[in-house]
Amino acid sequence: MESKRPPPSALVDSYVVPGDIILDLSEMTNQTIKIGAGLRQDCDTIQATSAGMLRLSKPNKYWVESSHKSYIPSVEDTVLGVVVDIKPDVGTLVYARVVKANSIMNPELSCMDAMGKSTEFTDLKGGYMFDTSTGLSRMLLSSPTCPVLEALGKKLSFEIAVGMNGRVWVNAPSPSNVILVSNAIIKSESLSAIQQKVMVENLLQRVS
Amino acid sequence: MVETGRADGRNPNQLRPFSCTRNPLNRAHGSARWSQGDTVVLAAVYGPKPGTRKGENPEKASIEVVWKPKTGQIGRQEKEYEMTLKRTLQNICLLTVHPNTTTSIVLQVVNDDGSVSFHHIIAPLQLTSFVSAAVAISCGVMENGAVILDTSKAEEQQQLKSFAHLVFPNSCKSVVGLKEPKQKDEQVERGLITSITHGVMSEDDYFNCIERGLAASSRISEFMRNTMQKDASEAA
């Protein structure tokens, strides 16, 4: 089809606030741009609707990376939910996948993946769940493993489930380990990689 | 000779030093503490939460504002502030992005030294995903006709003939502007979102206030953008 690539927006990888104009579409002909979270088309321009960093994934997908405490469901996200309507299991914590999500209806979750297998989508027994921001969840799920989890994993044994909705579940053989891991994760949100490692080392020294 | 001797020695166009603390409250989805001189206000945002209250249009997001004064009971003045804020926000937010949700905003006046209307709403609202920001300035007209910005309580109560609280849209970055050379004063459309006046002022004075306010608002916009950027780059 068209061989000419659209020039990337000048604001890519910089901080944008709601109202900033990212792209002017009147300059482009016959080109497809995909817009993701935090962006909206307004006549001939693409504008940001959230505050965050503008990201571009070649060739033409744009989105705004931002971190909130309240989660907006989107399809194919894996989240931690609490059952509210199935009688015997009300109150169970479940690791599930978002199947349907739009602004009109309540989101629909499923414990099976697209193929029909339900290996990793189970209910989580024991342990402790806490709420953080969506940005921290993304950091915990990033690969390579984020520094705080790597540092904790070297000395302690624990299991962890991270939901894209900001919820994190931690389980470990002893309650003090659960508390240590949870606190380390909560504190690591605004720290750089090196600061995270140092913080974890300090915590572990104080305990052992 | 026109002398505008302001009590604290500021010149007419000078704003009081302002500062902002982001997310001082843990439980709120977003919060900010804004201080301008001695006026300090704390704001907290919760939402969007599913469901609208009775009587609100379910096809749009609804906004609920609670204003708490520093002392005294909640009376007519507070209800008026709540209503003005709600209307301003309804005009600057894209309400159709999240229909059938409620966003609650709670404002606590920590100290009132004039210009307590809207300055504080800006920062926490950036955190909710459907807001385009705005900036508020208050301007006053003195006895001798001079216009001053960012009025303090003493000025509002004693010296001014009349004053106005104005809300302007944020100044935005735009890719469009980078390509064409800008005309000297032209910016992406600036207009007036909200205007509340007290007292009597002439038309000329009013337009004068608006012009001065517009010029000063870009400074506050810059500050807000820098604050949020600092937060984001620390977390990244």
XYZ file of C-alpha atoms in Angstrom:
444
model
C 0.000 0.000 0.000
C 1.469 3.336 0.892
C 5.204 3.231 1.336
C 5.578 6.599 2.981
C 5.573 6.379 6.775
C 3.919 9.187 8.701
C 6.470 11.346 10.506
C 6.330 10.645 14.246
C 4.809 13.314 16.468
C 7.288 15.792 17.905
C 5.895 15.146 21.373
C 6.735 11.427 21.545
C 8.433 10.420 24.817
C 7.653 13.754 26.423
C 5.140 14.611 29.085
C 1.707 15.702 27.858
C -1.300 17.086 29.688
C -4.954 16.900 28.671
C -5.570 19.260 25.789
C -2.170 19.000 24.149
C -2.380 18.438 20.425
C -0.265 15.463 19.394
C -0.851 15.179 15.664
C -2.345 17.312 12.975
C -4.214 15.036 10.625
C -4.837 17.606 7.915
C -1.192 17.242 6.909
C -1.435 13.536 6.308
C -2.999 11.711 3.434
C -3.841 8.029 3.215
C -2.061 7.048 6.377
C -3.369 4.963 9.231
C -2.648 5.969 12.789
C -3.694 3.819 15.707
C -4.504 5.632 18.930
C -4.577 3.906 22.277
C -5.322 4.913 25.844
C -5.395 8.570 26.756
C -5.834 9.937 23.225
C -8.837 11.168 21.355
C -9.550 12.379 17.846
C -11.029 15.865 17.669
C -11.884 16.800 14.056
C -8.489 17.156 12.422
C -6.255 16.692 15.421
C -5.368 14.017 17.925
C -5.455 15.371 21.476
C -4.315 13.954 24.771
C -7.004 13.309 27.360
C -4.772 12.044 30.171
C -1.614 13.390 31.689
C 1.386 11.154 31.131
C 4.214 10.252 28.752
C 3.354 9.979 25.090
C 4.633 6.712 23.643
C 4.967 5.528 20.086
C 5.269 1.932 18.985
C 6.481 1.778 15.399
C 5.061 2.172 12.922
C 1.994 4.062 13.949
C 0.549 3.235 17.372
C 0.376 6.073 19.913
C -0.757 6.010 23.516
C -0.337 7.940 26.762
C 1.309 6.066 29.611
C -0.108 7.260 32.885
C -0.605 5.942 36.353
C -3.867 6.233 38.271
C -5.253 4.744 41.420
C -8.601 4.066 39.770
C -8.481 1.496 36.989
C -10.321 1.713 33.672
C -11.008 -1.858 32.443
C -9.666 -2.811 29.060
C -9.962 -6.117 27.235
C -7.225 -8.746 27.620
C -5.958 -7.252 30.886
C -5.388 -9.681 33.732
C -6.811 -8.350 36.960
C -7.445 -9.338 40.557
C -11.115 -9.262 41.345
C -13.317 -10.090 44.316
C -16.414 -12.198 43.628
C -19.681 -10.440 44.454
C -22.501 -12.392 42.876
C -21.841 -16.147 42.892
C -23.419 -17.342 46.104
C -21.096 -19.863 47.699
C -17.977 -17.963 46.664
C -18.767 -14.372 47.561
C -15.630 -12.657 48.785
C -13.132 -14.918 47.039
C -10.160 -13.263 45.440
C -9.733 -14.341 41.846
C -7.076 -13.797 39.198
C -9.044 -13.358 35.984
C -8.981 -11.903 32.502
C -11.133 -9.047 31.217
C -13.311 -10.287 28.366
C -15.637 -7.399 27.700
C -15.180 -3.817 28.780
C -16.802 -0.672 27.526
C -17.859 2.532 29.161
C -21.514 1.544 29.254
C -21.631 -1.897 30.847
C -20.011 -3.517 33.844
C -16.866 -5.312 32.726
C -17.063 -9.037 32.135
C -14.317 -11.269 33.511
C -13.396 -14.843 32.735
C -11.223 -17.440 34.395
C -10.299 -19.076 31.136
C -7.913 -17.761 28.579
C -8.757 -17.295 24.916
C -7.993 -20.932 24.149
C -10.278 -22.275 26.846
C -7.561 -23.311 29.266
C -7.784 -22.234 32.863
C -4.335 -23.044 34.129
C -3.288 -19.779 35.673
C -6.611 -18.173 36.385
C -7.520 -19.458 39.806
C -8.756 -18.219 43.115
C -6.006 -17.051 45.416
C -6.142 -18.555 48.882
C -4.398 -17.132 51.910
C -1.876 -14.389 51.515
C -2.568 -10.663 51.552
C -3.901 -8.298 48.896
C -3.339 -4.567 48.704
C -4.164 -1.732 46.320
C -1.630 0.401 44.512
C -1.594 2.444 41.337
C -1.775 1.094 37.809
C 1.696 2.435 37.073
C 3.241 0.337 39.841
C 1.452 -2.774 38.533
C 2.912 -2.221 35.095
C 6.365 -1.820 36.565
C 6.025 -5.070 38.542
C 4.940 -6.909 35.416
C 7.633 -5.534 33.163
C 10.324 -7.772 31.754
C 13.175 -8.013 32.553
C 12.080 -8.491 36.153
C 11.777 -5.249 38.001
C 14.624 -4.585 40.491
C 12.581 -4.722 43.684
C 11.167 -8.184 42.926
C 14.529 -9.466 41.822
C 16.238 -8.255 44.982
C 13.514 -9.700 47.196
C 13.499 -12.984 45.309
C 17.189 -13.560 45.941
C 16.745 -13.823 49.681
C 13.090 -14.643 50.340
C 10.647 -17.135 48.946
C 7.190 -15.797 48.188
C 4.543 -15.941 45.503
C 2.911 -12.921 43.984
C 0.016 -12.109 41.656
C -0.212 -8.672 40.058
C -3.423 -7.326 38.554
C -3.421 -4.542 35.969
C -6.100 -2.910 38.101
C -3.526 -1.941 40.691
C -4.108 -4.857 43.059
C -1.238 -7.043 44.205
C -1.515 -10.339 46.146
C 1.443 -11.663 48.113
C 1.779 -15.013 49.842
C 4.739 -16.382 51.785
C 5.347 -19.100 54.387
C 5.614 -16.645 57.265
C 3.513 -13.517 57.926
C 6.568 -11.374 58.509
C 7.810 -12.178 55.008
C 4.414 -11.249 53.581
C 4.572 -7.894 55.342
C 8.148 -7.277 54.266
C 7.456 -8.003 50.612
C 4.272 -5.905 50.602
C 5.950 -2.914 52.205
C 8.909 -3.128 49.872
C 6.633 -3.128 46.853
C 4.553 -0.193 48.067
C 7.631 1.864 48.780
C 9.302 1.128 45.461
C 6.925 3.134 43.330
C 8.912 6.313 42.998
C 12.401 4.858 43.340
C 14.920 4.250 40.592
C 16.429 0.792 40.034
C 19.445 1.408 42.220
C 17.388 2.995 44.974
C 15.081 -0.019 44.948
C 17.966 -2.437 45.404
C 19.384 -0.365 48.245
C 16.003 -0.133 49.959
C 15.494 -3.894 49.772
C 18.984 -4.556 51.115
C 18.325 -2.263 54.068
C 15.021 -3.978 54.823
C 16.528 -7.438 54.656
C 19.442 -6.451 56.886
C 17.108 -5.175 59.540
C 15.174 -8.412 59.589
C 17.833 -11.068 59.445
C 0.087 60.301 39.530
C -1.367 56.817 39.771
C 0.049 55.032 42.777
C -1.012 51.538 43.485
C 0.517 50.935 46.847
C -0.423 47.402 47.757
C -0.273 46.434 51.390
C 2.340 43.735 50.913
C 4.444 45.767 48.511
C 3.653 43.800 45.375
C 3.396 45.557 42.073
C 0.018 45.358 40.322
C 0.837 42.405 38.084
C 2.651 40.379 40.659
C 1.150 37.116 41.912
C 1.825 35.832 45.375
C 4.358 32.993 45.488
C 2.534 29.738 44.850
C 3.417 26.176 45.603
C 1.770 22.826 45.200
C 2.114 19.452 46.905
C 0.929 16.470 44.925
C -0.818 13.493 46.442
C -0.532 14.325 50.121
C -3.538 12.054 50.811
C -3.085 8.329 50.418
C -6.637 7.133 50.239
C -7.934 9.575 47.666
C -7.468 8.663 44.035
C -5.858 12.025 43.516
C -5.153 14.978 45.760
C -3.213 18.204 45.889
C -2.480 21.013 48.289
C -2.177 24.410 46.657
C -0.998 27.531 48.365
C -0.822 31.029 47.002
C 0.622 33.371 49.588
C -1.341 32.648 52.740
C -4.320 31.094 51.012
C -4.064 27.317 51.254
C -6.574 24.798 49.938
C -6.528 21.004 49.953
C -8.420 19.100 47.265
C -9.188 15.392 46.918
C -10.656 13.552 43.946
C -12.389 10.172 44.046
C -13.469 8.507 40.873
C -14.712 7.796 38.361
C -16.959 5.524 40.402
C -19.647 3.480 38.696
C -23.217 4.741 38.834
C -24.731 8.203 38.825
C -26.965 9.724 41.457
C -30.662 10.110 40.920
C -31.574 12.915 38.606
C -28.262 13.042 36.805
C -27.964 12.192 33.136
C -26.676 8.604 32.839
C -25.207 9.234 29.427
C -22.617 11.557 30.841
C -20.246 11.429 33.757
C -21.514 13.363 36.740
C -19.360 15.530 38.972
C -20.037 16.114 42.629
C -18.301 18.914 44.515
C -18.133 19.357 48.274
C -16.671 22.573 49.656
C -15.652 22.773 53.276
C -14.812 26.168 54.748
C -12.131 26.533 57.375
C -14.560 27.305 60.173
C -18.261 27.666 60.550
C -21.145 25.773 59.111
C -21.743 25.171 55.471
C -23.967 27.943 54.242
C -25.089 29.727 51.153
C -21.631 30.927 50.155
C -20.209 27.412 50.197
C -23.099 26.077 48.165
C -22.473 28.826 45.658
C -18.813 27.891 45.340
C -19.776 24.252 44.879
C -22.191 25.100 42.133
C -19.743 27.365 40.294
C -17.033 24.768 40.447
C -19.345 22.051 39.259
C -20.441 24.136 36.292
C -16.855 25.055 35.418
C -15.794 21.428 35.524
C -18.726 20.307 33.449
C -17.601 22.718 30.802
C -13.993 21.678 30.727
C -14.387 17.929 31.103
C -15.221 15.485 28.370
C -18.232 13.986 30.069
C -19.073 11.437 27.409
C -15.856 9.466 27.793
C -17.070 7.680 30.923
C -20.854 7.747 30.995
C -22.759 6.645 34.051
C -19.988 7.392 36.523
C -19.623 9.814 39.384
C -16.504 11.709 40.279
C -16.411 13.357 43.698
C -14.276 16.318 44.532
C -13.837 17.481 48.092
C -12.201 20.816 48.865
C -11.050 21.853 52.288
C -10.062 25.463 52.868
C -7.061 25.373 55.149
C -6.500 29.108 55.206
C -8.367 31.888 53.486
C -6.448 34.983 52.534
C -8.407 36.033 49.504
C -8.743 34.560 46.032
C -10.179 31.397 47.476
C -12.176 30.142 44.617
C -10.649 27.826 42.155
C -6.869 27.869 42.233
C -6.579 24.502 43.855
C -8.748 22.405 41.545
C -6.167 22.185 38.850
C -3.514 19.776 40.047
C -5.603 16.887 41.404
C -7.901 16.982 38.454
C -5.069 16.213 36.108
C -5.048 12.824 37.716
C -8.498 11.862 36.570
C -8.469 10.863 32.981
C -11.085 13.054 31.435
C -10.122 16.572 32.316
C -8.528 19.313 30.333
C -7.022 21.739 32.706
C -7.858 25.287 33.552
C -6.217 28.069 35.461
C -7.869 30.576 37.761
C -6.823 34.119 38.517
C -8.523 36.818 40.491
C -8.241 40.432 39.499
C -9.356 43.491 41.331
C -10.067 47.056 40.364
C -8.892 49.642 42.851
C -10.477 52.955 43.703
C -8.280 54.815 41.278
C -9.061 52.468 38.414
C -5.838 50.463 38.477
C -6.084 46.717 38.023
C -4.231 44.373 40.346
C -3.833 40.628 40.196
C -4.221 37.929 42.813
C -6.069 39.833 45.475
C -5.523 39.127 49.150
C -8.323 39.127 51.699
C -7.461 42.559 53.045
C -7.514 43.975 49.572
C -10.785 42.293 48.727
C -12.538 43.569 51.774
C -11.208 47.078 52.054
C -9.414 48.573 49.156
C -11.074 47.303 46.056
C -14.003 48.836 44.329
C -14.739 45.512 42.715
C -12.996 42.287 41.853
C -13.431 39.325 39.565
C -12.479 35.654 39.656
C -11.639 34.396 36.209
C -10.942 30.916 34.927
C -8.979 30.507 31.714
C -8.120 27.350 29.815
C -4.657 25.929 30.210
C -2.007 26.827 27.706
C -1.248 23.690 25.726
C 1.600 22.314 23.770
C 0.687 21.853 20.174
C 2.400 20.199 17.262
C 0.532 22.488 14.929
C 2.331 25.577 16.135
C 5.735 24.069 15.499
C 5.211 23.954 11.779
C 3.788 27.363 11.003
C 5.455 30.531 12.185
C 3.377 32.078 14.923
C 1.963 35.553 14.626
C 3.097 37.720 17.459
C 0.399 37.160 20.049
C -1.426 34.222 18.628
C -1.849 31.168 20.748
C -4.056 28.149 20.531
C -7.535 29.508 21.241
C -7.754 31.138 24.629
C -11.102 32.074 25.981
C -12.784 32.598 29.286
C -14.426 29.669 31.006
C -15.878 31.203 34.133
C -16.128 34.715 35.453
C -17.556 35.786 38.811
C -17.560 39.445 39.666
C -18.222 41.301 42.892
C -18.971 44.992 42.988
C -19.312 47.384 40.100
C -16.701 47.885 37.401
C -16.747 49.496 33.992
C -16.533 47.474 30.784
C -13.047 48.760 30.076
C -11.873 47.765 33.515
C -13.378 44.323 33.056
C -11.630 43.707 29.744
C -8.442 45.034 31.254
C -8.767 42.458 34.032
C -9.267 39.701 31.496
C -6.176 40.662 29.522
C -3.947 40.855 32.578
C -5.339 37.623 33.919
C -4.706 35.837 30.637
C -1.098 36.907 30.617
C -0.522 35.774 34.174
C -2.327 32.472 33.687
C 0.336 31.176 31.349
C 2.845 31.411 34.192
C 0.665 29.243 36.388
C 0.156 26.784 33.509
C 3.911 26.439 33.090
C 4.338 25.797 36.777
C 1.683 23.090 36.802
C 3.101 21.347 33.793
C 6.565 21.345 35.356
C 5.257 19.980 38.663
C 3.506 17.076 37.018
C 6.440 16.341 34.798
C 8.771 16.195 37.773
C 6.524 13.686 39.478
C 6.319 11.511 36.410
C 10.024 11.498 35.722
C 10.786 10.569 39.324
C 8.505 7.604 39.067
C 9.772 6.450 35.694
